[in-house]
XYZ file of C-alpha atoms in Angstrom:
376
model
C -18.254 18.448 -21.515
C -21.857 17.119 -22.420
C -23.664 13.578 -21.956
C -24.308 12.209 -24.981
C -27.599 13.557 -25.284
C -25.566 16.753 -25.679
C -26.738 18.451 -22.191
C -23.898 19.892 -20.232
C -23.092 17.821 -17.127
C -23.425 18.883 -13.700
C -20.576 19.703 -12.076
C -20.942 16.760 -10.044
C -21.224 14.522 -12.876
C -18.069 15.866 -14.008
C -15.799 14.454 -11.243
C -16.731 10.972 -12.490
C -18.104 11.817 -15.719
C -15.547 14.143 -17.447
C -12.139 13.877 -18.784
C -9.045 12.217 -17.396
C -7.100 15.556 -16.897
C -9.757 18.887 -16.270
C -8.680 21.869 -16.833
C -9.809 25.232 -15.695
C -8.689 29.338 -15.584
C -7.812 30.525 -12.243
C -7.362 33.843 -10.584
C -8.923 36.053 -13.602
C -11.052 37.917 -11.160
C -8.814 39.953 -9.513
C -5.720 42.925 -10.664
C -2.569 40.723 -11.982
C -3.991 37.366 -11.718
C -1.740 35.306 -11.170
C 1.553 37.034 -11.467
C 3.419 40.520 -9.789
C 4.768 42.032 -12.724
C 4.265 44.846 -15.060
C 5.328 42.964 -18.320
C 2.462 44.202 -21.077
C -0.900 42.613 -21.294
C -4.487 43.233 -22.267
C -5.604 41.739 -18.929
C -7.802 44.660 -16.952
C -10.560 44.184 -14.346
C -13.821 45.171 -16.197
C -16.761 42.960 -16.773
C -16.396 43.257 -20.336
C -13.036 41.639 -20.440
C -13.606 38.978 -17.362
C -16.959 37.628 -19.078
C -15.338 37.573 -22.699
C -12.090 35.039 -20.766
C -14.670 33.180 -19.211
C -16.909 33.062 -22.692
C -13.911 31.691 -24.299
C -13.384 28.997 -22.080
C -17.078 27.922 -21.927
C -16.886 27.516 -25.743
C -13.579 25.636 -25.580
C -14.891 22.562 -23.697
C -12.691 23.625 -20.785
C -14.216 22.572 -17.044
C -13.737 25.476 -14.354
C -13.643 29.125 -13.812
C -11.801 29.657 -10.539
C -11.807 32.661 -9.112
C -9.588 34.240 -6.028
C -11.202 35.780 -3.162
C -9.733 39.119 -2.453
C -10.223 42.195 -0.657
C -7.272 44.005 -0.746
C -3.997 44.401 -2.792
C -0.583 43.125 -1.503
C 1.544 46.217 -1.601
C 4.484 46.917 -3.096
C 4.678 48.782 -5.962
C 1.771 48.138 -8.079
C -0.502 46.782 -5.462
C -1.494 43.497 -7.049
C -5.117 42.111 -6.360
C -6.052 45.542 -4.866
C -8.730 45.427 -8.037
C -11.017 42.280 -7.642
C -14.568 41.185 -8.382
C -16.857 39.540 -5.654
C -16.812 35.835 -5.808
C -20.726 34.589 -5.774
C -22.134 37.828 -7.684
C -19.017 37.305 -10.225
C -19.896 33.214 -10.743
C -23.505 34.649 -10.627
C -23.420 36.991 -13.196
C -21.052 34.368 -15.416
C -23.227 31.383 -15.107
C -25.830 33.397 -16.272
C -23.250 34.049 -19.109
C -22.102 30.440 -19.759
C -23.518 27.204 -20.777
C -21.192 24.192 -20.435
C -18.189 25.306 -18.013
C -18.479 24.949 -14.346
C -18.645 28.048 -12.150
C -17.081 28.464 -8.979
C -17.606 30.667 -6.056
C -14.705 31.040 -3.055
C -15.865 32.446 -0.117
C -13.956 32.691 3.358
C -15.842 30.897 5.793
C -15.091 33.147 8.704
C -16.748 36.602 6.633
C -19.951 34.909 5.818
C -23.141 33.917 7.856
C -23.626 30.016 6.854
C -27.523 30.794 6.570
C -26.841 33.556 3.696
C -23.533 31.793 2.286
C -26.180 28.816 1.545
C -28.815 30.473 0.222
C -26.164 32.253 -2.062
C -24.479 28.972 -3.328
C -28.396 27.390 -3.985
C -29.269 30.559 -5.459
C -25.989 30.066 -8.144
C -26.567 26.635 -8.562
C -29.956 27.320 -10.375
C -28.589 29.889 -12.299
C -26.113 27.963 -13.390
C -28.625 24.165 -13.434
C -25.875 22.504 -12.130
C -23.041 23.888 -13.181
C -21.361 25.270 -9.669
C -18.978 24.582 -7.408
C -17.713 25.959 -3.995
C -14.415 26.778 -2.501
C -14.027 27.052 0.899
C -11.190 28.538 2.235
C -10.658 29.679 5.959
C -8.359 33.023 5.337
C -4.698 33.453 5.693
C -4.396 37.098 5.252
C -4.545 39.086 8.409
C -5.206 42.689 6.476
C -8.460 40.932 4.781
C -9.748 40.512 8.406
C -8.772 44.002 9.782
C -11.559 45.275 7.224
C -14.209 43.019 8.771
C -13.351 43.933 12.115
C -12.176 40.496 12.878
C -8.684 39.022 14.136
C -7.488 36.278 12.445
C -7.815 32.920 14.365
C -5.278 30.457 15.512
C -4.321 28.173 11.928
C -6.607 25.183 13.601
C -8.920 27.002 15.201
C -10.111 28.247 11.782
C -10.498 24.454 10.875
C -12.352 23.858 13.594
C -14.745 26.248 12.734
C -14.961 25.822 9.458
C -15.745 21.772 9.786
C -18.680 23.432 12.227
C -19.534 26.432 9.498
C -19.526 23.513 6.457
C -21.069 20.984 8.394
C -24.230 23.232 8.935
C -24.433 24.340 5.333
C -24.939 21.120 4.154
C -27.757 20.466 6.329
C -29.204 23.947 5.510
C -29.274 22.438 1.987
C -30.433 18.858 2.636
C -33.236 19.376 5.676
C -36.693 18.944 4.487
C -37.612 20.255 7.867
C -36.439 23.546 9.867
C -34.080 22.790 12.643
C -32.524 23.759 15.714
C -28.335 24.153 15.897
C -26.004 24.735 18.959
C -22.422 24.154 18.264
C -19.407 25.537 19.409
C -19.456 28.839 16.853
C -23.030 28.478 15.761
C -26.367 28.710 18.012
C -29.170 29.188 15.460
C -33.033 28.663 15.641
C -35.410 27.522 13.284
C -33.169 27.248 10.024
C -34.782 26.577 7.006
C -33.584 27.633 3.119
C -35.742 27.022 0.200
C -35.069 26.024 -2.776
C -32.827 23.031 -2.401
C -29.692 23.341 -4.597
C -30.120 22.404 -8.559
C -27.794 19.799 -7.744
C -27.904 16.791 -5.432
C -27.296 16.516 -2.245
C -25.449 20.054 -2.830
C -22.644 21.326 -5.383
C -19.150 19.793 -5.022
C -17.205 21.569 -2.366
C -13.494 22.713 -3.350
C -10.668 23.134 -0.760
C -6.948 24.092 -0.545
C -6.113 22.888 2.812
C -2.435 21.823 2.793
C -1.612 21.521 6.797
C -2.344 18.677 8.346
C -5.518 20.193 9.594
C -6.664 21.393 6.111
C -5.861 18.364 4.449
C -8.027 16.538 7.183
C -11.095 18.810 6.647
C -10.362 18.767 2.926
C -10.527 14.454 3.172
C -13.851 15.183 5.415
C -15.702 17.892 3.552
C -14.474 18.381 0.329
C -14.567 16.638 -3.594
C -11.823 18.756 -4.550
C -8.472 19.367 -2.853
C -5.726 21.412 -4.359
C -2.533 19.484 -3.974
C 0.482 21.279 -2.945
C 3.336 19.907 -5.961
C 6.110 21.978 -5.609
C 7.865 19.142 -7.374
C 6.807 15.694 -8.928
C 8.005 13.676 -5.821
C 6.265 15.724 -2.821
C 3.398 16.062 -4.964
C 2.864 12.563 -5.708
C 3.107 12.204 -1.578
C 0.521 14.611 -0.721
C -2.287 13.388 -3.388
C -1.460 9.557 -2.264
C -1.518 11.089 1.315
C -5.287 13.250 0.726
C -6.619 10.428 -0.868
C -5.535 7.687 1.802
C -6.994 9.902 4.533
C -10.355 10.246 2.723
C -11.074 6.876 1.830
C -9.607 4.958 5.062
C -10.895 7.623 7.764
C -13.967 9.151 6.145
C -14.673 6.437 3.911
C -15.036 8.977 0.721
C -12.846 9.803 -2.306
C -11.742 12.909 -3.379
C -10.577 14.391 -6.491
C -7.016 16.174 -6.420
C -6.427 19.362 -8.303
C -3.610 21.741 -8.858
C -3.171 25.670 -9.714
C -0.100 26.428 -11.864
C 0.816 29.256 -14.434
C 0.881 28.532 -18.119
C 2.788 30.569 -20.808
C 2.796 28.268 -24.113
C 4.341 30.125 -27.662
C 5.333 27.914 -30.678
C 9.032 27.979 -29.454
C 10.517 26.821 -26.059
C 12.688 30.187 -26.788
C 9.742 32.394 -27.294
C 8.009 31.393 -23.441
C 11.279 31.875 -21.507
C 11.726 35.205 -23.186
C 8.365 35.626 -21.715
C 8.939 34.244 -17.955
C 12.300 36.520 -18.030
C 10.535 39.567 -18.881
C 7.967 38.825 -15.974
C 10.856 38.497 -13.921
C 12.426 41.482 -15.342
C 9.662 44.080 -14.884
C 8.592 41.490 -11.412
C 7.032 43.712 -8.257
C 9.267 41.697 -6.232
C 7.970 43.542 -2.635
C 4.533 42.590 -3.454
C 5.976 38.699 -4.224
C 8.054 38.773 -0.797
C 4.784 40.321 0.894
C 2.222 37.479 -0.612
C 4.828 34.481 0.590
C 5.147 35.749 3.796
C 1.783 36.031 4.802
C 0.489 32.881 2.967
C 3.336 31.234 4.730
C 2.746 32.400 8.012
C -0.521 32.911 8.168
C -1.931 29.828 6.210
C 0.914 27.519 8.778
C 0.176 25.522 5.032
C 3.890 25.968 2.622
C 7.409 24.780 3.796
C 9.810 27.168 5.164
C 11.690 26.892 1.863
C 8.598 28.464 -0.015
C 9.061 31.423 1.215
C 12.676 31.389 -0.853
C 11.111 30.910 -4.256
C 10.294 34.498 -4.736
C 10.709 34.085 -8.739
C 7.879 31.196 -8.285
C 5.935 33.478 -6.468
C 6.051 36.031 -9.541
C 5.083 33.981 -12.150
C 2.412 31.857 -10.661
C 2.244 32.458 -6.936
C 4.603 29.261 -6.139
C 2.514 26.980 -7.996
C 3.627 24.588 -10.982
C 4.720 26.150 -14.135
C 4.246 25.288 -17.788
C 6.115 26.979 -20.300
C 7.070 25.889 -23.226
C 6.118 24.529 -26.709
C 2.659 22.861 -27.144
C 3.908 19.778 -26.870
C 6.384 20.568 -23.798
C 3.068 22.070 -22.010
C 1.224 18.993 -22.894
C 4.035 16.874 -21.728
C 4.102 18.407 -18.295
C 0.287 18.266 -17.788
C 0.626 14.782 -18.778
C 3.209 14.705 -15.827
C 1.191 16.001 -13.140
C -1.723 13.796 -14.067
C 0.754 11.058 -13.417
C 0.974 11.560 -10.324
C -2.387 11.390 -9.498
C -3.782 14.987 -10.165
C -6.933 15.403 -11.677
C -7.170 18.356 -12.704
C -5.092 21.682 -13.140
C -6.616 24.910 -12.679
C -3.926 27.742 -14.402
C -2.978 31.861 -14.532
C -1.900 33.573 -17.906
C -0.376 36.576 -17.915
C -3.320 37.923 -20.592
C -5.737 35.397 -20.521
C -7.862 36.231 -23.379
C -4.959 36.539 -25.894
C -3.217 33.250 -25.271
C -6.049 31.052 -24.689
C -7.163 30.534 -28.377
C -3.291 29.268 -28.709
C -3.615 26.997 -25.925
C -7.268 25.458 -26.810
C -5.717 25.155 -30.770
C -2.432 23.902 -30.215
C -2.553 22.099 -26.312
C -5.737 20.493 -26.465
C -5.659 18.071 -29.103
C -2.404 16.884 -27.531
C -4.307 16.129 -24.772
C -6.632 14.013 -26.794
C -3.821 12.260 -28.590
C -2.491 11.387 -24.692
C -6.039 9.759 -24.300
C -6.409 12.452 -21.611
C -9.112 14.163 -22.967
C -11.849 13.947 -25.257
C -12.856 16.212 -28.121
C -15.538 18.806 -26.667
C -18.864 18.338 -28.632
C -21.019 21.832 -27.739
């Protein structure tokens, strides 16, 4: 979206700026995206083909480019996300590659030194002259931390140091003047980083906390929190719940988002055959393996998550939307209802079905008064 001198906004201007219901790609940095299954695609993990997605989406007035931070694959038998780009040199290298679309790095918190993480993000943010965002995420996979060397900390624990880890960034990028810090994780001396972010005070900050203690340092920290909506009713409950934290304990508001998958053909008949030959050709030992450790290790999904293996296939639990243009548009239109702001969504080949989606879903949108048309 542009102001109507026709520059693109900031991604901070976009959470008050931009359109009713935001949209964004998710998870098209890394081997499957969003989905275990060997059904045919033209999705691969080359530059070529990840800058071209995110291209599209730039031109197509569309607001983020979300990307999953990975470092190894979840088994089974095709291994999904065992391919995967780095997170800030991939939103590097695409914001250099963009002009309107915000850009998004996630990082885990407990990999990266705050003092480089915020020169990194600043460092982005010009690249990009405004147009970044950062996810911060504290790490539910155990095998991701083997590589570092690391155990994986108590589910609160990582909280706590992560309010302590975010905390200091933030000053990093708002002192004029070097400083001392001695915290619980953190004793540093003399910290200084030059330049300031493009933006001001410092990009919007993204997180996915869902516990108790992630949706506390979500209503501290963040401007973004993915809401958990594993159906209409529960999700209405958490955003209501995030938001009522944030504004009666911290005294701030925060935008909710959601991830979902999206398969939209011109018949309702057409996308199921699609979801049932997901299922059909599913790796369902890699599902099983992702559920399990995101619900045991994040302490963040219901028991009954980990039950919804076909939901874990197509979409990794999230909301799906299949269906029709105007079904899809309908149940966007549903989850903005309840309070979501913005849904960030997996394809199964990305650069294929997006023109269909941006042709067919988007002026729906507009009709809804949920959008506006995108003016380049």
């Amino acid at each position: 979206m542009t102001t109507s001198a026709g520059t693109p906004l900031t991604a901070r201007e976009q959470i008050r700026k931009g359109n009713k219901l935001k949209l964004g790609l998710f998870g098209h940095n890394v081997s499957n995206g969003l989905s275990f299954t060997t059904a045919p695609t033209s999705y691969e993990i080359t530059w070529p083909h990840t800058s071209a997605i995110c291209r599209a989406a730039d031109q197509a007035g569309i607001e983020f480019l979300i990307p999953v931070a990975r470092w190894r694959g979840m088994g089974g038998n095709t291994d999904p996300f065992s391919e995967s780009f780095e997170t800030m040199t991939w939103a590097a290298g695409i914001a250099a590659e963009t002009s309107h679309i915000t850009v998004v790095s996630t990082l885990h918190l407990t990999l990266a030194h705050p003092v480089m993480a915020a020169k990194q993000c600043a460092t982005i943010d010009h690249i990009a002259k405004g147009r970044y965002a950062f996810n911060a995420v504290m790490g539910w996979f155990a095998p991701d931390m083997v590589m570092f060397g690391q155990e994986m900390m108590d589910h609160d624990d990582r909280y706590r140091y992560g309010a302590e880890w975010m905390g200091l960034v933030k000053r990093i990028w708002t002192s004029k003047e070097p400083f001392d810090f001695d915290g619980e994780f953190f004793q540093l001396r003399e910290v200084q980083s030059l330049p300031k972010p493009f933006q001001g005070p410092y990009p919007p900050i993204l997180n996915a906390g869902g516990s108790p203690a992630g949706v506390n340092f979500a209503a501290r920290e963040a401007d973004y929190n993915f809401a958990i909506v594993n159906d209409l009713e529960s999700g209405a409950q958490h955003v209501e719940g995030a938001k009522k934290l944030a504004r009666e304990t911290y005294d701030r508001e925060i935008s909710p988002l959601t991830d979902g998958f999206l398969v939209c053909r011109e018949t309702e008949k057409e996308a199921r055959a699609v979801v049932d030959q997901m299922l059909e050709m599913a790796d369902r030992p890699a599902a099983e393996n992702f559920l399990r450790e995101f619900g045991i290790g994040s302490g963040s999904l219901s028991e009954e998550m980990r039950e919804l293996v076909d939901r874990g296939i197509v979409g990794l639990g999230g909301p799906q939307f299949i269906g029709t243009p105007d079904q899809v548009a309908e149940q966007l239109k549903e989850i903005h209802d309840i309070g979501v702001e913005g849904v960030v969504f997996g394809m199964l080949d990305y650069l294929e079905e997006l023109p269909y989606f941006v042709e067919q879903v988007l002026p729906r949108l507009e009709e809804m008064g949920l959008r506006e048309p995108f003016k380049p």
